[in-house]
Tab-separated table of N, CA and C in Angstrom:
chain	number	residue	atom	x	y	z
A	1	UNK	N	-22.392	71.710	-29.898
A	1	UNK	CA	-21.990	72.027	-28.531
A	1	UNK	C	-23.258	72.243	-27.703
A	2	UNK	N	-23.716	72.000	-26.458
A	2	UNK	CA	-24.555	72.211	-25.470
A	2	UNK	C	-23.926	73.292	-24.234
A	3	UNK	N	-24.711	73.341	-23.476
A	3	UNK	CA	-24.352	74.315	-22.264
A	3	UNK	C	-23.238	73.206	-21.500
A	4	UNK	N	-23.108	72.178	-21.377
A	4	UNK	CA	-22.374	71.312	-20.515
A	4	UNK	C	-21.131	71.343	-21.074
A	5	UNK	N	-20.865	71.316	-22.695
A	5	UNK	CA	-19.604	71.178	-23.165
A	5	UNK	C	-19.252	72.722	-23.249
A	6	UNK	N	-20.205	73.299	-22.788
A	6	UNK	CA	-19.563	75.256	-22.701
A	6	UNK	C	-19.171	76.144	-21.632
A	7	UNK	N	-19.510	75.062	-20.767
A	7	UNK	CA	-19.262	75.270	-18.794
A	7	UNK	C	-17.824	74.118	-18.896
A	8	UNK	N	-17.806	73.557	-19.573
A	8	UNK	CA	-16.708	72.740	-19.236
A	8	UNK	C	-15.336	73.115	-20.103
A	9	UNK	N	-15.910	74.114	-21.095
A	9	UNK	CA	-14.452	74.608	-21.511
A	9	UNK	C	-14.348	75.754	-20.584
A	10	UNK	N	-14.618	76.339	-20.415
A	10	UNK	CA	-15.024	77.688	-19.311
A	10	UNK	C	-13.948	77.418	-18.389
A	11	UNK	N	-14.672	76.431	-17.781
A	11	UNK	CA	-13.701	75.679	-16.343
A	11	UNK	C	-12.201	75.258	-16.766
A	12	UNK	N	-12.178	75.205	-18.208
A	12	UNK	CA	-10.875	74.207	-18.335
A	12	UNK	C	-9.729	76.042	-18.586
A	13	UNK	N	-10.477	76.711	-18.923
A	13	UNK	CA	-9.353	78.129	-19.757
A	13	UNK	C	-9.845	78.764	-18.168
A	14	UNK	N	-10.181	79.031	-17.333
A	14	UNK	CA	-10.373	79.648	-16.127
A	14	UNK	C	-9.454	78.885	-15.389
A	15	UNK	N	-9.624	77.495	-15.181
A	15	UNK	CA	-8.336	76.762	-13.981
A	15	UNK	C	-7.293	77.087	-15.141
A	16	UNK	N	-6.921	76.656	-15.820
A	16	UNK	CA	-5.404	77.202	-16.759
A	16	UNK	C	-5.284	78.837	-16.454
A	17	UNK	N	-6.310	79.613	-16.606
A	17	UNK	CA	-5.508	81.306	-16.365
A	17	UNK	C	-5.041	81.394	-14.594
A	18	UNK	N	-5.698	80.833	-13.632
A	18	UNK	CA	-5.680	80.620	-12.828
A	18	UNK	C	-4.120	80.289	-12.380
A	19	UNK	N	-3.869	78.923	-13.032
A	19	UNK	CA	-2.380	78.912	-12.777
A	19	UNK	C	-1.410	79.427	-13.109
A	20	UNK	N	-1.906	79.585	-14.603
A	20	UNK	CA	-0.985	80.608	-15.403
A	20	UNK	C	-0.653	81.870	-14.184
A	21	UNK	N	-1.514	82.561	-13.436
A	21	UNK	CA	-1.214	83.356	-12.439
A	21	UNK	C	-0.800	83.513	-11.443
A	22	UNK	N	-0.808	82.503	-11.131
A	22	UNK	CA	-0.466	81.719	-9.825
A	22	UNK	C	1.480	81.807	-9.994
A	23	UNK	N	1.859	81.025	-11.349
A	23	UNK	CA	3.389	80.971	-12.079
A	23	UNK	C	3.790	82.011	-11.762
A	24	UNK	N	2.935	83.122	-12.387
A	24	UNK	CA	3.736	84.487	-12.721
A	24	UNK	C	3.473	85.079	-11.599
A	25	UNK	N	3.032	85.024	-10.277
A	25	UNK	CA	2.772	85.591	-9.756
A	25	UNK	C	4.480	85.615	-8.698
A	26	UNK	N	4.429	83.987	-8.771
A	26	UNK	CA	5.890	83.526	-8.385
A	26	UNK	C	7.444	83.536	-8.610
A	27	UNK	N	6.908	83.493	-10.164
A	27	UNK	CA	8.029	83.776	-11.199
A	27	UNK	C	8.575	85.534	-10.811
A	28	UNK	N	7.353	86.690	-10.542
A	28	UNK	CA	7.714	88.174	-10.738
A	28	UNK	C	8.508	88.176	-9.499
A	29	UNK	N	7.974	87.724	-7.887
A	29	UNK	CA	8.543	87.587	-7.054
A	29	UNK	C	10.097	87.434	-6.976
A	30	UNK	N	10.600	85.890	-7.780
A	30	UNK	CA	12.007	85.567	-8.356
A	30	UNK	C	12.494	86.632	-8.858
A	31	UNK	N	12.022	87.540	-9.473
A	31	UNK	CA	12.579	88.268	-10.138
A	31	UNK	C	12.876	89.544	-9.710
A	32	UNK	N	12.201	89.672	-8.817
A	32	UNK	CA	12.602	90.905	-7.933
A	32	UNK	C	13.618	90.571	-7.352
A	33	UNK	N	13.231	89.064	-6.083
A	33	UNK	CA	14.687	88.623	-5.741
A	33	UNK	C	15.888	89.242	-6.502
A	34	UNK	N	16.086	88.721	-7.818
A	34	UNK	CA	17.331	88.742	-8.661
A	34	UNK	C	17.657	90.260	-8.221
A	35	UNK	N	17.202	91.397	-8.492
A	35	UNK	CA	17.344	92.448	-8.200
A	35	UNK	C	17.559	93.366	-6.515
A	36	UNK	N	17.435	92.669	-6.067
A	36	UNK	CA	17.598	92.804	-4.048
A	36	UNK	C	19.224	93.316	-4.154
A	37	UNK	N	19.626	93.759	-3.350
A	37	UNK	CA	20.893	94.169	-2.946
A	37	UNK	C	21.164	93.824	-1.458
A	38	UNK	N	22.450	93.836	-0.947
A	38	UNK	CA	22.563	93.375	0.510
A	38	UNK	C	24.069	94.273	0.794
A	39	UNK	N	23.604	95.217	1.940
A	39	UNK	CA	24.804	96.094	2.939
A	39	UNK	C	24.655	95.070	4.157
A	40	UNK	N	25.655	95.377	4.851
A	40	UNK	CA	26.194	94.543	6.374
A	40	UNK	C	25.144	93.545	6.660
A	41	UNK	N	24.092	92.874	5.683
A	41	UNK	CA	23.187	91.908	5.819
A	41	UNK	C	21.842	92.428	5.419
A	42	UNK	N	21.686	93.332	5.639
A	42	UNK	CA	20.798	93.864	5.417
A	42	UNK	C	20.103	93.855	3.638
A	43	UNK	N	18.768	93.319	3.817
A	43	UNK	CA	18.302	92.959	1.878
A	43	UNK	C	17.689	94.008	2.053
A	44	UNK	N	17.584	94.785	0.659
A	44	UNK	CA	17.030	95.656	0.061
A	44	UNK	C	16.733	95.209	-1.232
A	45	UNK	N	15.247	95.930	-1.755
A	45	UNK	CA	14.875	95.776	-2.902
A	45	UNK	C	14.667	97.071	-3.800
A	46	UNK	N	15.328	97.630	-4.769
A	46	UNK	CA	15.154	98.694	-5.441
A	46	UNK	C	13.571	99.465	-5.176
A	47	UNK	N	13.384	100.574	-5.190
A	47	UNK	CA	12.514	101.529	-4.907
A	47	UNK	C	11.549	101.308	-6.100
A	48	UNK	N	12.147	100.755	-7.748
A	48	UNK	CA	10.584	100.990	-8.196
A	48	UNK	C	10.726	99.363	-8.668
A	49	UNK	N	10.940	98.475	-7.547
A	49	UNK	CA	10.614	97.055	-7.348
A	49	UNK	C	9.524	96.920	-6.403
A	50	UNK	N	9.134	97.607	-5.504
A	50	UNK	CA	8.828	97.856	-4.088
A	50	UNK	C	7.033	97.602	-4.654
A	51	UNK	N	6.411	98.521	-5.596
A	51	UNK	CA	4.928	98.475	-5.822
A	51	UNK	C	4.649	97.596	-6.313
A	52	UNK	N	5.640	97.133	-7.557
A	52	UNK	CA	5.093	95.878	-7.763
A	52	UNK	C	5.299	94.322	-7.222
A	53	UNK	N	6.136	94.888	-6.461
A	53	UNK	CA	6.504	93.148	-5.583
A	53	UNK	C	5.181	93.263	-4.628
A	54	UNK	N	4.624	94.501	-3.726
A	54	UNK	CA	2.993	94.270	-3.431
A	54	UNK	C	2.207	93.578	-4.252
A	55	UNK	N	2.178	94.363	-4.915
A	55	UNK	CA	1.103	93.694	-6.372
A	55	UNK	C	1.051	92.180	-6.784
A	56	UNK	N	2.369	91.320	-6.496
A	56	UNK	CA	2.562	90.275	-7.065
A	56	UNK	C	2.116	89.796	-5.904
A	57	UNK	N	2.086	90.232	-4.499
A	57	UNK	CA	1.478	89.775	-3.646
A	57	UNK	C	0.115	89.636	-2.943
A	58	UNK	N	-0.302	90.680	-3.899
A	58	UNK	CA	-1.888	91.138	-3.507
A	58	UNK	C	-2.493	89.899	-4.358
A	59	UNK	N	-2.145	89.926	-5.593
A	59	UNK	CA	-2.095	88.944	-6.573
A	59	UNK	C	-2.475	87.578	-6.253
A	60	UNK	N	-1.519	87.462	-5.106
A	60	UNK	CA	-1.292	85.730	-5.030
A	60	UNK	C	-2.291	85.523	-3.774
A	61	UNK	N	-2.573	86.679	-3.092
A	61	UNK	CA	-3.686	86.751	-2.042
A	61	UNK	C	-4.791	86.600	-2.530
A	62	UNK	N	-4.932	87.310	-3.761
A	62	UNK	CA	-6.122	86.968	-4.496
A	62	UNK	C	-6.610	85.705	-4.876
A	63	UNK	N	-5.453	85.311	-5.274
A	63	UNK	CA	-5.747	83.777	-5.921
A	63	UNK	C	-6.235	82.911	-5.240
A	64	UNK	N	-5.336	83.109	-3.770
A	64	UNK	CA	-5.842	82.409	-2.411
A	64	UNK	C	-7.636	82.371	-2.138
A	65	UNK	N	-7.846	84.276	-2.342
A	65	UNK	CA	-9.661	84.075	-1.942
A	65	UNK	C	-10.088	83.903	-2.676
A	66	UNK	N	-9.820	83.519	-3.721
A	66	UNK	CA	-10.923	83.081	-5.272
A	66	UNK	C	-11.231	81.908	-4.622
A	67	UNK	N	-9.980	80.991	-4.160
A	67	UNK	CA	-10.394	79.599	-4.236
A	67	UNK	C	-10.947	79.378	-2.858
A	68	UNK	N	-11.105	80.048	-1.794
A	68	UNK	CA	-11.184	80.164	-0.848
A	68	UNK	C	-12.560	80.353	-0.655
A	69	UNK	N	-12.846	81.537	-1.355
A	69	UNK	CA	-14.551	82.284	-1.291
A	69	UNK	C	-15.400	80.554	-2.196
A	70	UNK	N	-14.728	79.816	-3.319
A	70	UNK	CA	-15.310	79.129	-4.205
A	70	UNK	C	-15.838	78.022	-3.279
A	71	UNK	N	-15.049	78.316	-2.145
A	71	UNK	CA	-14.754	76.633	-1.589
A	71	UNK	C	-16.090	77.388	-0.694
A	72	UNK	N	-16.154	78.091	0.558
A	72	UNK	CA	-17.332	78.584	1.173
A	72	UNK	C	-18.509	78.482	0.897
A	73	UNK	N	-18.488	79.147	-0.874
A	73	UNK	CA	-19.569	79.406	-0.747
A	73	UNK	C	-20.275	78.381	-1.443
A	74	UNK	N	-19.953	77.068	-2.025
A	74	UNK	CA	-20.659	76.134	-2.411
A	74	UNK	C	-20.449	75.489	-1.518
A	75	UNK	N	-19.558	75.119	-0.679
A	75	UNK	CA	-20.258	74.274	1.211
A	75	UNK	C	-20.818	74.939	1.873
A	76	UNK	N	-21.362	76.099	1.510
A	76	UNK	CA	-22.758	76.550	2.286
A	76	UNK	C	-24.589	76.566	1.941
A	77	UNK	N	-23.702	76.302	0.365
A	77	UNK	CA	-25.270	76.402	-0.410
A	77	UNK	C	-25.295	74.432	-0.611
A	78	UNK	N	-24.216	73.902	-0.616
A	78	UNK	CA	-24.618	72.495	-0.486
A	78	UNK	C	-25.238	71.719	0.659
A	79	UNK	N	-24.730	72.662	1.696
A	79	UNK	CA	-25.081	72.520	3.022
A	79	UNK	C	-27.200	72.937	2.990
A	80	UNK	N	-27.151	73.985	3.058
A	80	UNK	CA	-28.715	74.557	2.726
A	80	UNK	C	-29.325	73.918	1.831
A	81	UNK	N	-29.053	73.650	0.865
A	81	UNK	CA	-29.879	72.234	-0.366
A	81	UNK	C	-29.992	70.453	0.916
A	82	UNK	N	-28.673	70.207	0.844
A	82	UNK	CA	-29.093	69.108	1.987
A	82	UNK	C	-30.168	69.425	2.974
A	83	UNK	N	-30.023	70.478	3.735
A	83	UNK	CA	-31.174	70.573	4.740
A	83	UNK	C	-32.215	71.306	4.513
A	84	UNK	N	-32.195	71.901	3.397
A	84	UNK	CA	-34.038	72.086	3.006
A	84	UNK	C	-34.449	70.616	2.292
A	85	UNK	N	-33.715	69.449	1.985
A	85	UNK	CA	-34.653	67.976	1.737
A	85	UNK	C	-34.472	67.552	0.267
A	86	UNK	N	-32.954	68.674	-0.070
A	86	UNK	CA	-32.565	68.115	-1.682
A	86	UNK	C	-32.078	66.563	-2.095
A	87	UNK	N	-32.364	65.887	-2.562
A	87	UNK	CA	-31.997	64.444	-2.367
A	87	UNK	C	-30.746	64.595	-3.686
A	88	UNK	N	-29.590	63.253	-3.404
A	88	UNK	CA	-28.427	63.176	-4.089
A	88	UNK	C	-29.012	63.306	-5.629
A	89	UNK	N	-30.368	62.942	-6.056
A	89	UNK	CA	-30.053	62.193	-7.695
A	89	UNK	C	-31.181	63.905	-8.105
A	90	UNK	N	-31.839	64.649	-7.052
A	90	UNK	CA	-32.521	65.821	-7.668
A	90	UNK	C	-31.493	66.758	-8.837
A	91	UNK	N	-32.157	67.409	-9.437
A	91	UNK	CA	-31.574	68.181	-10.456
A	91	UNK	C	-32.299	69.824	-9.887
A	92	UNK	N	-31.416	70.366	-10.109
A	92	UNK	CA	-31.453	71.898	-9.874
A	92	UNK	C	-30.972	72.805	-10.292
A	93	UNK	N	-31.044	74.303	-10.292
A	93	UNK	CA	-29.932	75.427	-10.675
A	93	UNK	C	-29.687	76.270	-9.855
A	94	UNK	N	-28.519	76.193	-9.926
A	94	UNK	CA	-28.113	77.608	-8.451
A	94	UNK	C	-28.392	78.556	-9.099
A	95	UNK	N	-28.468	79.405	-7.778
A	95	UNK	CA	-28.482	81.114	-8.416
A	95	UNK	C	-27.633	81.420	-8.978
A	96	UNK	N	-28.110	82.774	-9.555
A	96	UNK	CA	-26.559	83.367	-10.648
A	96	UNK	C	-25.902	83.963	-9.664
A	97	UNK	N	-26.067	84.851	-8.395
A	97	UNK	CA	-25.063	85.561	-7.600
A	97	UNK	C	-24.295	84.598	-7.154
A	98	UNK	N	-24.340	83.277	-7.099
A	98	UNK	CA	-23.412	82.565	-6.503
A	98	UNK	C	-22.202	82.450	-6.417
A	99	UNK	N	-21.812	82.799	-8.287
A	99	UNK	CA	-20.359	82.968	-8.364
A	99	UNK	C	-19.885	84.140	-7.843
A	100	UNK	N	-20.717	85.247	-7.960
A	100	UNK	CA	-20.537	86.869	-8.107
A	100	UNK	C	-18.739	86.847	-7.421
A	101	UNK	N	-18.575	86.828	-6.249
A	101	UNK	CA	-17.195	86.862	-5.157
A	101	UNK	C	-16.380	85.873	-5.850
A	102	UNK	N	-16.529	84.748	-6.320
A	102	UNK	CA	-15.180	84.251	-7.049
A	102	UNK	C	-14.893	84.618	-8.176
A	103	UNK	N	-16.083	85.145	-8.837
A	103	UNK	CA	-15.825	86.228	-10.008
A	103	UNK	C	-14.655	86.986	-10.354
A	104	UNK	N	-15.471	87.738	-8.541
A	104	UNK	CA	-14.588	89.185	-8.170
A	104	UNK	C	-13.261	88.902	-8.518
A	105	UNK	N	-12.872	87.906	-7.291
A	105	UNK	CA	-11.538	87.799	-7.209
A	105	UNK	C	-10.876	87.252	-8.693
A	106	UNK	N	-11.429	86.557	-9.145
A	106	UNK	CA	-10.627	86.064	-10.231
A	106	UNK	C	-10.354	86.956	-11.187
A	107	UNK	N	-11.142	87.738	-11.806
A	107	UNK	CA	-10.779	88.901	-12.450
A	107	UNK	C	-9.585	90.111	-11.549
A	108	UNK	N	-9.960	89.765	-10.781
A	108	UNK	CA	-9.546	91.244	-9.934
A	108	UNK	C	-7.604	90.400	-10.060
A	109	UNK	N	-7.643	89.228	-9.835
A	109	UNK	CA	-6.038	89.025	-9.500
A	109	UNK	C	-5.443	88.894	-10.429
A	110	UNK	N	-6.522	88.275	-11.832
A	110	UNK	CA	-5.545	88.962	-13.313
A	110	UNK	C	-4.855	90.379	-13.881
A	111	UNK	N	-6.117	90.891	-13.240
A	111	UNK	CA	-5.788	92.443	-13.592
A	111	UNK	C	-4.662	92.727	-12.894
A	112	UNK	N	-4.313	92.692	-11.563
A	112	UNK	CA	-3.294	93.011	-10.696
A	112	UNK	C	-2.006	92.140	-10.572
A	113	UNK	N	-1.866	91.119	-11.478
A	113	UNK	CA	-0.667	90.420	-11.798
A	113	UNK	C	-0.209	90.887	-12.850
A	114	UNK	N	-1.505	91.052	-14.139
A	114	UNK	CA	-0.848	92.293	-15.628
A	114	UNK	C	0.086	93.689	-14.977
A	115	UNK	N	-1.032	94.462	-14.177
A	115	UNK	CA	-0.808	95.692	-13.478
A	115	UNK	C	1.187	95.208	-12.969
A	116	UNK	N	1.265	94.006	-11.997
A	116	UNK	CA	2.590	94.304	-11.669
A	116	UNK	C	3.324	94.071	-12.831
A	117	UNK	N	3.008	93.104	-13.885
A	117	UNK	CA	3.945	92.839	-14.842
A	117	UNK	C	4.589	94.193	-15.970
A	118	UNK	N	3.422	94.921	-15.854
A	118	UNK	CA	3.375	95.822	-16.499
A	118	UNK	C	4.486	96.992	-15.858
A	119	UNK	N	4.570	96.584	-14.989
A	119	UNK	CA	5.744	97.933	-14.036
A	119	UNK	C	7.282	96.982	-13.891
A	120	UNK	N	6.635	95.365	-14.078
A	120	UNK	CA	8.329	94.714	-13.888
A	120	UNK	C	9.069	95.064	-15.352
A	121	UNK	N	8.128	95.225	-16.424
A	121	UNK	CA	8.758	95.260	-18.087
A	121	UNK	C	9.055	96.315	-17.990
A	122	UNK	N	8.403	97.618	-17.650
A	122	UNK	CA	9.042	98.649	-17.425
A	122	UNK	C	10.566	99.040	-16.551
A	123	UNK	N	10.246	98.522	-15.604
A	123	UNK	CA	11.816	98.731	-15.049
A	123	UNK	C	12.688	97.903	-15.350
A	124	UNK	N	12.622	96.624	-16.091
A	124	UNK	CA	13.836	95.953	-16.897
A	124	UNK	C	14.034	96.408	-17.925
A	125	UNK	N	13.107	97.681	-18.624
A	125	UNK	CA	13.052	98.344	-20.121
A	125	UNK	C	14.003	99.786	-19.644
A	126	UNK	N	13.753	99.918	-18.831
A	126	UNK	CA	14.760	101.264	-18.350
A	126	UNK	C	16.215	100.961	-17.887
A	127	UNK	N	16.033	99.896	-17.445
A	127	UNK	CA	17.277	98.837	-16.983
A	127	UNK	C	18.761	98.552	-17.696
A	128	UNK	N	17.950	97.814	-18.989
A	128	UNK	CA	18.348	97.463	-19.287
A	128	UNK	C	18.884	98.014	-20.933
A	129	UNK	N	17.718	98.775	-21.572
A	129	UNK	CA	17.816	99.369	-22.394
A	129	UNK	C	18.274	101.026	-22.603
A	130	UNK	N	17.313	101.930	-22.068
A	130	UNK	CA	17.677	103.152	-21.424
A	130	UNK	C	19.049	103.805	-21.041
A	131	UNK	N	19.455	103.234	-19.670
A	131	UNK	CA	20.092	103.357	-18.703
A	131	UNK	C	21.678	103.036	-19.509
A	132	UNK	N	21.324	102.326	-20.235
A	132	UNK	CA	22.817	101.938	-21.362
A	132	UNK	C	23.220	103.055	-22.331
């Protein structure tokens, strides 16, 4: 194995957790749905649905600036290589802070999609098991 075939599995289990989060982020949403109630029109969503249906949303916001910050900040540093006189066939290495912010986010929206999942198993565990 080399560094190229070790950046390229990297990329391949990072875009897969990525979507994988993206699913569940959608899927928890559905699932709150299922649980909504409706008086004279009016939707309601159970009280300990409420933090984590944020969460699934902070989540999916996240996901948004991962790819968002990824996209910025290498059309800005591709931009600055073009006009300091980098030519197409030069070879180079970016800095390491470069990723730092898509880092962030990418970690940060796993954690906070576990975090809601972790409160949706709980209240289908009280739900469904408990409560019987």
């Amino acid at each position: 194995m080399n560094l190229e075939e070790c950046r390229n599995t990297y990329y391949d289990y990072s875009r897969k957790a990525s979507e994988i989060v993206r699913y569940l982020g959608f899927a928890g949403i559905a699932l709150v749905w299922i649980f909504r109630t409706e008086n004279n029109g009016v939707i309601a969503v159970p009280v300990k649905l409420l933090f984590p249906s944020i969460l699934l949303i902070v989540g999916l916001a996240l996901d948004l600036l991962h790819a968002v910050t990824g996209t910025m900040t290498w059309a800005i540093y591709n931009r600055y290589k073009e006009y300091s006189g980098t030519k197409e066939t030069d070879r180079f290495k970016a800095p390491a802070w470069i990723n730092w912010g898509t880092l962030f986010f990418f970690w940060t929206k796993i954690v906070v999609i576990i975090w809601a999942y972790a409160l949706l198993l709980s209240f289908l565990f009280y739900k469904f098991c408990v409560s019987n």
